[in-house]
Amino acid sequence: MREITLRSERRTQLLEITREVQEAIVGTDASAALVFVPHTTAGVTVNEHADPAVARDFERALERMVGDDWGWEHIEAGEENAPSHIRASLMGSQVVVPVQDGRLALGTWQGIFFCEFDGPRRRRLYVTPLA
C-alpha cells in the first residue's frame, strides 16, 4: 500500500490524481489498483480529465444537489459540515481501476479525481496494487 498526500485549496474541489496513482503502482505486478480515501468528508471518482470544466461542473452540481443551507443537525467544531458528509457518500470512498501492462487501463478521456468537500485541508489517500 502506498499513501499519497495532497492539499485542497477550496471547500469543494476535485483534484486529478491519475499521475500519482499511476506512480504508486509502478514496479508492481498489479492487475488492478484500489484507490481508497480514509475521510468521511472526501471521496474519489473516475471521470473526464481532458477538460477542467468538467471538474468545476461536478463541484457546482454537488453543492446544488446537497445545499449548505438545509438546516443540518450535525455540527462539528461550530460548523455545519453535514453536507460534506453527504456529498462524500454520493461520490464514494473507493474506486478500483484495472491495470494492463503496468498502466492504469483508463479510457482515453478518463482520469481519477480526489473529491474534497470540507476543505481546504491536507488529505491522504491509499493506493493498493491488487494481484
PDB file of N, CA and C in Angstrom, residues 63 66-72 80 83 87:
ATOM      1  N   GLU A  63     -22.737  20.828  -4.917  1.00  0.00           N
ATOM      2  CA  GLU A  63     -23.145  21.875  -3.981  1.00  0.00           C
ATOM      3  C   GLU A  63     -24.630  22.208  -4.140  1.00  0.00           C
ATOM      4  N   VAL A  66     -26.854  19.047  -2.852  1.00  0.00           N
ATOM      5  CA  VAL A  66     -26.855  18.945  -1.390  1.00  0.00           C
ATOM      6  C   VAL A  66     -26.498  20.332  -0.851  1.00  0.00           C
ATOM      7  N   GLY A  67     -27.526  21.118  -0.569  1.00  0.00           N
ATOM      8  CA  GLY A  67     -27.330  22.515  -0.197  1.00  0.00           C
ATOM      9  C   GLY A  67     -26.764  22.716   1.203  1.00  0.00           C
ATOM     10  N   ASP A  68     -25.959  23.750   1.341  1.00  0.00           N
ATOM     11  CA  ASP A  68     -25.384  24.104   2.643  1.00  0.00           C
ATOM     12  C   ASP A  68     -26.435  24.656   3.597  1.00  0.00           C
ATOM     13  N   ASP A  69     -27.520  25.188   3.069  1.00  0.00           N
ATOM     14  CA  ASP A  69     -28.492  25.928   3.888  1.00  0.00           C
ATOM     15  C   ASP A  69     -29.735  25.108   4.247  1.00  0.00           C
ATOM     16  N   TRP A  70     -29.602  23.819   4.378  1.00  0.00           N
ATOM     17  CA  TRP A  70     -30.763  22.972   4.649  1.00  0.00           C
ATOM     18  C   TRP A  70     -31.089  22.822   6.133  1.00  0.00           C
ATOM     19  N   GLY A  71     -30.417  23.510   7.025  1.00  0.00           N
ATOM     20  CA  GLY A  71     -30.701  23.372   8.452  1.00  0.00           C
ATOM     21  C   GLY A  71     -30.259  22.025   8.986  1.00  0.00           C
ATOM     22  N   TRP A  72     -29.033  21.674   8.762  1.00  0.00           N
ATOM     23  CA  TRP A  72     -28.476  20.377   9.146  1.00  0.00           C
ATOM     24  C   TRP A  72     -28.389  20.245  10.665  1.00  0.00           C
ATOM     25  N   GLU A  80     -21.494  23.607  10.401  1.00  0.00           N
ATOM     26  CA  GLU A  80     -22.324  22.555   9.800  1.00  0.00           C
ATOM     27  C   GLU A  80     -21.560  21.943   8.640  1.00  0.00           C
ATOM     28  N   PRO A  83     -23.364  18.602   4.988  1.00  0.00           N
ATOM     29  CA  PRO A  83     -23.403  18.466   3.536  1.00  0.00           C
ATOM     30  C   PRO A  83     -22.130  17.819   2.984  1.00  0.00           C
ATOM     31  N   ARG A  87     -22.182  14.614   0.489  1.00  0.00           N
ATOM     32  CA  ARG A  87     -21.529  14.685  -0.828  1.00  0.00           C
ATOM     33  C   ARG A  87     -20.473  13.599  -0.967  1.00  0.00           C
TER      34      ARG A  87
END
